[in-house]
CSV table of C-alpha atoms and ligand atoms in Angstrom, one decimal:
chain,number,residue,atom,x,y,z
N,1342,UNK,CA,79.3,122.9,137.7
N,1343,UNK,CA,82.4,122.9,136.0
N,1344,UNK,CA,82.5,124.4,132.5
N,1345,UNK,CA,82.1,121.7,129.9
N,1346,UNK,CA,82.2,122.5,126.0
N,1347,UNK,CA,80.3,121.1,123.5
N,1348,UNK,CA,80.6,117.6,122.4
N,1349,UNK,CA,81.9,118.0,119.0
N,1350,UNK,CA,84.1,121.1,120.0
N,1351,UNK,CA,85.9,118.9,122.9
N,1352,UNK,CA,86.3,116.1,120.4
N,1353,UNK,CA,88.0,118.5,117.4
N,1354,UNK,CA,90.0,120.1,120.1
N,1355,UNK,CA,91.3,116.8,121.0
N,1356,UNK,CA,92.2,115.3,117.8
N,1357,UNK,CA,94.1,118.4,116.8
N,1358,UNK,CA,96.1,118.1,120.3
N,1359,UNK,CA,97.1,114.7,119.0
N,1360,UNK,CA,99.3,116.3,116.3
N,1361,UNK,CA,102.8,116.7,116.7
N,1362,UNK,CA,103.8,120.3,117.8
N,1363,UNK,CA,99.9,121.2,118.6
N,1364,UNK,CA,99.6,121.5,122.4
N,1365,UNK,CA,96.3,122.1,124.1
N,1366,UNK,CA,96.5,125.7,123.8
N,1367,UNK,CA,97.2,125.8,120.1
N,1368,UNK,CA,94.6,123.0,119.8
N,1369,UNK,CA,91.8,125.3,121.1
N,1370,UNK,CA,92.8,128.2,119.0
N,1371,UNK,CA,92.8,126.3,115.9
N,1372,UNK,CA,89.0,125.0,116.8
N,1373,UNK,CA,88.0,128.2,117.4
N,1374,UNK,CA,89.6,129.8,114.4
N,1375,UNK,CA,87.8,127.0,112.1
N,1376,UNK,CA,84.2,127.7,113.6
N,1377,UNK,CA,84.7,131.0,113.4
N,1378,UNK,CA,85.2,130.8,109.5
N,1379,UNK,CA,82.9,129.6,107.2
N,1380,UNK,CA,81.5,125.7,107.5
N,1381,UNK,CA,83.1,125.4,104.1
N,1382,UNK,CA,86.9,125.8,105.3
N,1383,UNK,CA,86.1,122.9,107.8
N,1384,UNK,CA,84.6,120.5,104.8
N,1385,UNK,CA,87.4,121.9,102.4
N,1386,UNK,CA,90.0,120.6,105.8
N,1387,UNK,CA,88.1,117.1,106.2
N,1388,UNK,CA,88.0,116.8,102.8
N,1389,UNK,CA,91.9,116.8,102.2
N,1390,UNK,CA,92.3,115.1,105.4
N,1391,UNK,CA,90.5,112.4,104.1
N,1392,UNK,CA,91.4,112.0,100.6
N,1393,UNK,CA,95.2,112.2,101.7
N,1394,UNK,CA,94.5,109.3,103.9
N,1395,UNK,CA,92.7,107.4,100.9
N,1396,UNK,CA,95.1,108.3,98.1
N,1397,UNK,CA,98.4,108.5,99.2
N,1398,UNK,CA,100.7,105.8,100.7
N,1399,UNK,CA,104.6,104.7,100.1
N,1400,UNK,CA,106.1,104.1,96.7
N,1401,UNK,CA,107.0,100.3,97.2
N,1402,UNK,CA,110.3,101.2,95.5
N,1403,UNK,CA,111.9,104.3,97.0
N,1404,UNK,CA,109.2,105.2,100.1
N,1405,UNK,CA,108.4,108.3,98.6
N,1406,UNK,CA,104.6,109.6,98.7
N,1407,UNK,CA,102.5,108.6,95.8
N,1408,UNK,CA,99.1,108.5,94.5
N,1409,UNK,CA,100.1,105.9,91.7
N,1410,UNK,CA,101.8,102.7,91.9
N,1411,UNK,CA,105.4,104.3,91.6
N,1412,UNK,CA,106.3,107.8,92.9
N,1413,UNK,CA,106.9,110.0,89.8
N,1414,UNK,CA,110.6,109.9,90.4
N,1415,UNK,CA,110.5,106.3,90.2
N,1416,UNK,CA,108.5,105.9,87.0
N,1417,UNK,CA,110.9,109.3,85.3
N,1418,UNK,CA,112.7,107.6,82.7
N,1419,UNK,CA,114.9,110.6,82.5
N,1420,UNK,CA,116.7,110.2,85.9
N,1421,UNK,CA,120.0,108.4,86.2
N,1422,UNK,CA,119.3,104.7,87.6
N,1423,UNK,CA,122.9,104.1,88.3
N,1424,UNK,CA,122.7,107.1,91.2
N,1425,UNK,CA,120.9,106.2,94.3
N,1426,UNK,CA,120.7,109.1,97.3
N,1427,UNK,CA,119.6,107.7,100.4
N,1428,UNK,CA,117.4,110.1,102.6
N,1429,UNK,CA,115.9,109.8,106.3
N,1430,UNK,CA,112.4,111.4,105.8
N,1431,UNK,CA,110.3,112.4,102.3
N,1432,UNK,CA,111.2,116.2,103.3
N,1433,UNK,CA,114.7,115.6,102.6
N,1434,UNK,CA,113.9,114.3,99.5
N,1435,UNK,CA,111.8,117.2,98.7
N,1436,UNK,CA,114.3,119.4,100.0
N,1437,UNK,CA,116.9,117.5,97.3
N,1438,UNK,CA,114.8,118.1,94.9
N,1439,UNK,CA,114.4,121.9,95.2
N,1440,UNK,CA,117.5,122.5,94.6
N,1441,UNK,CA,117.8,119.6,91.7
N,1442,UNK,CA,120.4,117.9,94.2
N,1443,UNK,CA,120.2,114.6,92.9
N,1444,UNK,CA,119.8,113.6,89.3
N,1445,UNK,CA,119.3,109.9,90.1
N,1446,UNK,CA,116.6,107.7,92.4
N,1447,UNK,CA,116.1,108.0,96.2
N,1448,UNK,CA,115.4,105.8,99.1
N,1449,UNK,CA,113.6,106.7,101.6
N,1450,UNK,CA,114.5,105.3,105.1
N,1451,UNK,CA,111.7,106.7,107.4
N,1452,UNK,CA,113.9,108.0,110.2
N,1453,UNK,CA,117.7,106.9,111.6
N,1454,UNK,CA,119.0,104.2,113.8
N,1455,UNK,CA,118.3,105.5,117.5
N,1456,UNK,CA,119.0,102.7,119.9
N,1457,UNK,CA,118.4,104.8,122.7
N,1458,UNK,CA,114.9,105.2,121.0
N,1459,UNK,CA,114.5,101.7,120.2
N,1460,UNK,CA,114.7,102.1,116.5
N,1461,UNK,CA,117.0,99.5,115.2
N,1462,UNK,CA,117.8,98.5,111.4
N,1463,UNK,CA,114.7,96.3,111.1
N,1464,UNK,CA,112.5,99.4,112.0
N,1465,UNK,CA,113.3,101.4,109.0
N,1466,UNK,CA,113.5,100.7,105.0
N,1467,UNK,CA,116.8,99.1,105.2
N,1468,UNK,CA,116.5,95.9,104.2
N,1469,UNK,CA,114.5,97.1,101.2
N,1470,UNK,CA,117.8,99.5,100.5
N,1471,UNK,CA,120.0,96.6,100.4
N,1472,UNK,CA,117.9,94.5,98.4
N,1473,UNK,CA,117.7,97.1,95.6
N,1474,UNK,CA,121.0,97.8,95.5
N,1475,UNK,CA,121.7,94.0,95.4
N,1476,UNK,CA,119.3,93.7,92.5
N,1477,UNK,CA,120.0,97.0,90.7
N,1478,UNK,CA,122.9,98.2,88.8
N,1479,UNK,CA,123.9,101.1,91.3
N,1480,UNK,CA,127.2,102.7,90.6
N,1481,UNK,CA,127.3,105.3,93.3
N,1482,UNK,CA,124.8,105.5,96.2
N,1483,UNK,CA,124.7,109.1,98.5
N,1484,UNK,CA,124.1,109.0,101.9
N,1485,UNK,CA,122.2,112.1,102.5
N,1486,UNK,CA,121.0,111.5,106.2
N,1487,UNK,CA,121.1,114.2,108.3
N,1488,UNK,CA,124.6,115.7,109.8
N,1489,UNK,CA,123.5,114.2,113.7
N,1490,UNK,CA,125.4,111.9,115.5
N,1491,UNK,CA,122.4,109.7,114.2
N,1492,UNK,CA,122.5,110.2,110.8
N,1493,UNK,CA,126.2,110.2,110.5
N,1494,UNK,CA,125.7,106.4,112.6
N,1495,UNK,CA,123.3,105.4,110.5
N,1496,UNK,CA,125.5,106.5,107.0
N,1497,UNK,CA,128.3,104.3,108.3
N,1498,UNK,CA,126.4,101.3,109.3
N,1499,UNK,CA,124.9,101.4,105.7
N,1500,UNK,CA,128.4,102.0,104.0
N,1501,UNK,CA,129.6,98.8,105.7
N,1502,UNK,CA,126.6,96.6,104.5
N,1503,UNK,CA,126.6,97.9,101.2
N,1504,UNK,CA,130.0,97.9,100.8
N,1505,UNK,CA,131.2,96.1,97.5
N,1506,UNK,CA,133.7,96.0,94.3
N,1507,UNK,CA,132.3,98.8,91.7
N,1508,UNK,CA,130.3,100.8,93.9
N,1509,UNK,CA,131.1,104.4,95.2
N,1510,UNK,CA,129.6,105.1,98.4
N,1511,UNK,CA,129.7,109.0,99.5
N,1512,UNK,CA,128.2,111.5,102.0
N,1513,UNK,CA,127.2,114.9,101.3
N,1514,UNK,CA,129.9,117.5,102.1
N,1515,UNK,CA,131.0,120.8,104.4
N,1516,UNK,CA,128.5,123.3,104.5
N,1517,UNK,CA,125.9,121.5,106.4
N,1518,UNK,CA,125.2,122.5,110.1
N,1519,UNK,CA,126.3,119.9,112.4
N,1520,UNK,CA,122.7,118.9,114.5
N,1521,UNK,CA,120.8,120.2,111.7
N,1522,UNK,CA,118.3,118.5,109.1
N,1523,UNK,CA,118.3,118.8,105.3
N,1524,UNK,CA,114.8,120.0,105.4
N,1525,UNK,CA,115.6,123.6,107.1
N,1526,UNK,CA,119.2,124.0,105.3
N,1527,UNK,CA,119.0,126.4,102.6
N,1528,UNK,CA,119.5,126.0,98.7
N,1529,UNK,CA,122.8,127.3,97.8
N,1530,UNK,CA,124.2,125.2,101.3
N,1531,UNK,CA,122.5,122.2,100.2
N,1532,UNK,CA,123.8,122.3,96.5
N,1533,UNK,CA,127.4,122.9,98.1
N,1534,UNK,CA,127.2,119.8,99.7
N,1535,UNK,CA,126.1,117.5,97.0
N,1536,UNK,CA,128.6,119.1,94.8
N,1537,UNK,CA,131.6,118.6,97.3
N,1538,UNK,CA,130.2,114.9,98.6
N,1539,UNK,CA,133.4,112.4,99.7
N,1540,UNK,CA,133.8,108.8,99.5
N,1541,UNK,CA,133.4,107.2,102.7
Y,153,LIG,ZN1,109.5,105.8,94.1
């Protein structure tokens, strides 16, 4: 008879393998690592998973993750409320914050428009962005989507939708590697891109 792993081990490996970037081999390695560690380690990991699933949700205003009603950036009264920085993912927001890139507020799209992948504007946080800009008092919107084909196209699409008198729409400038993502850009490059942004 073929070897069968104990049910709990098989289930653990199977769950780990559903995570992005974790293949069958890596899932097995992680499972064995956890089994070899004191049970306390698994308990803490399980608790952290449960806590984040139960306590963390997207900020209803900007899409950042939060465990309160609004996220700390939306609640921060020291922020420039006339400046809005549009990013693809929360990880991009975190990159921007690490270099104190945007003294204003953020809007997290949750991705980019990509017709080939079946992602239209309706699948992203775009309706909420248009409403927010309509109702708000913004003077500048920075399109900080990634310098990929889809990121550029999404920035252009949004610029067209948002354009109005008295509102400046800008794009992060030179220095960003084409095809790269903000999350992996070094801090100096990101700061330079921010300071040299151009109008769309
Ligand atoms: Zn927020």
